[in-house]
Amino acid sequence: MTDTTSIHPAIVAARQHSRYLTNLFVRHPQLIEITTLHLDQPFSRQAMLDQLPAPQTEEQLSQQLRSLRQAVMARLITREINHLSDLNEVVITTSDLAEVALSHALQFVSQATERIGLPIGEDSGTVQELIIVGMGKLGGRELNVSSDIDLIFVYPEDGQTNGTKPISNHEYFAQIGKKLIRIIGDTTADGFVFRVDMRLRPFGDSGPLVTSFAALENYLLTQGREWERYAWIKGRALSGDAAGLMSLVTPFIYRKYLDYGAYHSMRELHSQIRREVARKDRFENVKLGPGGIREIEFIGQVFQLIRGGRTKALQQRPTQVILNELEQQGTLPADIVNQLQAAYVFLRNVEHRIMYLDDAQTQMLPTPSDDQARLALSMGFDNWAQFKATLDMHRAQVTAQFEQIFALPEHSALNGSNTETHIDQYLDEDTSQLSALGFAKPLEIQRRLNALHDSSKYRQMPDRCRQRLDAILPSLITISAQVSNPDITLTRLLDLLEAIGRRESYLALLAEHPQALKRLASLYSASPWVSEYLTRHPILLDELLDSRLLHQAPDWGKLGEQLRQDIGQLKDDTEAKMDCLRHFQHTQIFRLVSQDLADLLPLETLSDHLSDLADLILSVAIEEVWREMPNTHRDTPQFAIIGYGKLGGKELGYASDLDLVFLYEDEHPNAGEIYARFAKRVVNWLTSMTSAGQLYDIDLRLRPNGTSGLLVSSIDAFEQYQRNSAWVWEHQALTRARYCAGDVAIGQKFTLIRNAVICLERDIDSLKAEVKKMREKILETHPASAVDVKHLRGGIVDVEFIMQFLILAYSATIPALTANLGNIALLDTAAQHGLISSHAAEHARIAYRALRRLQHINRLNGTPLTAAMIAPLEPDLQSVQATWHNLFA
């Protein structure tokens, strides 16, 4: 008998909390000394393995595993009750115990016998191995100390064993599975290891105990239900062909596109659980009750189901990791995530301390006052009232967030109440209601609505899509009536609904988030370009849900890290990488245009952002294409991309193409050929039309010798060409060129070459003649129309040519002109050095900025330019013309 006076205080405290531990130490007093000896360290996986010598019999194996669990539980309870461990240690240690036990047992029961032999796949002819799939908290490595373990048994191929008395692989693995369940789950004189629950397998209790890959795939395709998608999120192979299993299961769990239908499914599943809790009076259940652990898990998992197909980082399993990822991606605010994380840790700790009392699988708060006191004290509170107040606070915060995320849509039309009546009132012959709402041409709107309802597209939609569409339409009509141009707005929105009509997920998004409809109508009212862009890329509808993202200044460094991380998770899937790049670009452009329409971005800032975005896309494309190039001779390419034109001058617009030149500096004997192939692949990555659309149109005509020249040039050849062979117009183009992406050293050399070429001594009169000749040539193909802001006299092209002439003529003596600061800043530099008057520079700046803004508005809003819109700029345009005359007459 152990001397109680010498027992470590930590053991005493643990026994005072846990009746299970008290009884365990009575039955196995040697555990007191063993636990005390190792109290200062967690129970490692290796220590568990060290305690499991190779068993000779199943009985010996059973006893070993139960003794191991007792030792782990003794140390785990003692450490946690004395605050020597944290939640992470508890769940990892318990998960390790389950995995070690299952692995050890599987190794024993899978030993070949001469009579039965080993299971052989009928297709591969190789030995098959049982895949034990850990589901639930075991799959997420978040296992409870007294939890059961949810398992599914899978094997790759059918076939038969190769023994003297062969049996089918299915029968063989069924026998193995039954033995595992008995060894792990049966209660003996030494207790159990883990309770085993097999109800998550295909067809549940009525289904076969083991399933082949083929049978599993067929089941998921034809029978798999929404709650099983939710369950499989945590599924993890603990043995065997994990990659093969996940290749079958992942497409079932995660849809390729955003899946907002998951809200409805998760809401229904949670309602079932709530009804079950209410029926059994389990509101004090810290897992299943309101504001409990399950609700936190649901919050994370609904976003996994919605976004996991697109965002691989959301295909992870642990709840806390997912919550952090949702914060990182901006899906949930940091303060909400902090609340949920704190509640999760608190509730899981409470759950464990409840289980420690009697090693019972329960999450119900205790009702005896002495057990309440034990629980409160173990959680660091003086009494039950203090503990309960903190518990209620956490649960209230979880409930508030859960209800906000899973609340039914606010307006009745989207709740499905009397939906058909609402639709019909706009479809019958009476147009008075449309007139009352403010539509200018109600009869045309009614015809369009009827055309949609009578179309073959509508009739061929799945029933759920038609129901959602009918539910959305009345609200869309009402919201459209509230903007300044209701008829055109609703028409554009109906184009969108027709485009997404068969995509239930997008309709579900709009139905689940009525607030998004108002933002959508505002955008579709403001800009035909935006409405066409969104209709072409409906995946961007997701961006409407969080207005903070739409008004957040882009951090290109952070966004670049996230983009590279997302692409890195796609491994060798080239098409998926190209789509990822396109989704990223479309998302950023949509966020910028939203800020633009809200007048939050000056045009110069917008152009800077669009140019920075293009630089980032080019950089990532170079990295990924080189990574996929076969037989590369170096880790990173000695290759750079130079931007000309709008990209070079950082004046990019939404639909601008990219004028690019490719340079390399590499001593490899086949460098020219290698980088030519590489450049072609980069261009293909940028211009190919994939299912996600296109990135950019690329123009390569500004390279040395134009379309007849090589696709790529060495840096030395580029310099020789610019110094000895380039035309004056090519030097004009060089004034708006800059390094954009690729090898930084090449970019630095390019900048030195550019500046040196720009600073060459030139004959002023000859230069004037060449610039003037080029301007006249442009006028032949683009006459100076009074409403063409680019080509009218005194307009954008005139200002650009004036500035290019001044840079080429005077940079030799005024190096400040070589700075690639944009025309507005360089006009000021020219005035400071007396090349033009400050008065002329100011007029040119006003004209250039205003005309670019008009050009931008025209493209974005579809507003035709009129002479009246340009008339206020007449004094500035005349001043630019006078400056032109003074320089070139």
mmCIF file with all atom_site columns, C-alpha atoms in Angstrom, residues 567 569-582 621 624-629 681 684-686 688 690-692 695:
data_model
loop_
_atom_site.group_PDB
_atom_site.id
_atom_site.type_symbol
_atom_site.label_atom_id
_atom_site.label_alt_id
_atom_site.label_comp_id
_atom_site.label_asym_id
_atom_site.label_entity_id
_atom_site.label_seq_id
_atom_site.pdbx_PDB_ins_code
_atom_site.Cartn_x
_atom_site.Cartn_y
_atom_site.Cartn_z
_atom_site.occupancy
_atom_site.B_iso_or_equiv
_atom_site.pdbx_formal_charge
_atom_site.auth_seq_id
_atom_site.auth_comp_id
_atom_site.auth_asym_id
_atom_site.auth_atom_id
_atom_site.pdbx_PDB_model_num
ATOM 1  C CA . ILE A 1 567 ? -0.792  28.223 -55.934 1.00 0.00 ? 567 ILE A CA 1
ATOM 2  C CA . GLN A 1 569 ? -1.003  23.971 -52.644 1.00 0.00 ? 569 GLN A CA 1
ATOM 3  C CA . LEU A 1 570 ? -2.068  23.038 -56.183 1.00 0.00 ? 570 LEU A CA 1
ATOM 4  C CA . LYS A 1 571 ? 1.099   20.963 -56.701 1.00 0.00 ? 571 LYS A CA 1
ATOM 5  C CA . ASP A 1 572 ? 1.481   20.037 -60.401 1.00 0.00 ? 572 ASP A CA 1
ATOM 6  C CA . ASP A 1 573 ? -2.016  20.964 -61.593 1.00 0.00 ? 573 ASP A CA 1
ATOM 7  C CA . THR A 1 574 ? -1.181  23.559 -64.261 1.00 0.00 ? 574 THR A CA 1
ATOM 8  C CA . GLU A 1 575 ? -4.778  24.331 -65.196 1.00 0.00 ? 575 GLU A CA 1
ATOM 9  C CA . ALA A 1 576 ? -5.727  24.843 -61.551 1.00 0.00 ? 576 ALA A CA 1
ATOM 10 C CA . LYS A 1 577 ? -2.759  27.198 -61.090 1.00 0.00 ? 577 LYS A CA 1
ATOM 11 C CA . MET A 1 578 ? -3.760  29.230 -64.136 1.00 0.00 ? 578 MET A CA 1
ATOM 12 C CA . ASP A 1 579 ? -7.327  29.443 -62.829 1.00 0.00 ? 579 ASP A CA 1
ATOM 13 C CA . CYS A 1 580 ? -6.060  30.439 -59.389 1.00 0.00 ? 580 CYS A CA 1
ATOM 14 C CA . LEU A 1 581 ? -4.083  33.289 -60.951 1.00 0.00 ? 581 LEU A CA 1
ATOM 15 C CA . ARG A 1 582 ? -7.168  34.427 -62.849 1.00 0.00 ? 582 ARG A CA 1
ATOM 16 C CA . ALA A 1 621 ? 3.719   33.596 -63.805 1.00 0.00 ? 621 ALA A CA 1
ATOM 17 C CA . GLU A 1 624 ? 5.426   29.000 -61.923 1.00 0.00 ? 624 GLU A CA 1
ATOM 18 C CA . VAL A 1 625 ? 6.219   28.599 -65.614 1.00 0.00 ? 625 VAL A CA 1
ATOM 19 C CA . TRP A 1 626 ? 9.929   28.144 -64.866 1.00 0.00 ? 626 TRP A CA 1
ATOM 20 C CA . ARG A 1 627 ? 9.060   25.600 -62.188 1.00 0.00 ? 627 ARG A CA 1
ATOM 21 C CA . GLU A 1 628 ? 7.157   23.595 -64.799 1.00 0.00 ? 628 GLU A CA 1
ATOM 22 C CA . MET A 1 629 ? 9.783   23.960 -67.554 1.00 0.00 ? 629 MET A CA 1
ATOM 23 C CA . ARG A 1 681 ? 4.907   29.635 -72.142 1.00 0.00 ? 681 ARG A CA 1
ATOM 24 C CA . ASN A 1 684 ? 0.385   31.363 -72.946 1.00 0.00 ? 684 ASN A CA 1
ATOM 25 C CA . TRP A 1 685 ? -0.180  31.495 -69.194 1.00 0.00 ? 685 TRP A CA 1
ATOM 26 C CA . LEU A 1 686 ? -1.240  35.140 -69.451 1.00 0.00 ? 686 LEU A CA 1
ATOM 27 C CA . SER A 1 688 ? -5.030  31.570 -72.625 1.00 0.00 ? 688 SER A CA 1
ATOM 28 C CA . THR A 1 690 ? -9.483  28.947 -69.379 1.00 0.00 ? 690 THR A CA 1
ATOM 29 C CA . SER A 1 691 ? -12.710 28.171 -67.557 1.00 0.00 ? 691 SER A CA 1
ATOM 30 C CA . ALA A 1 692 ? -11.841 31.105 -65.273 1.00 0.00 ? 692 ALA A CA 1
ATOM 31 C CA . LEU A 1 695 ? -5.665  37.513 -67.629 1.00 0.00 ? 695 LEU A CA 1
#
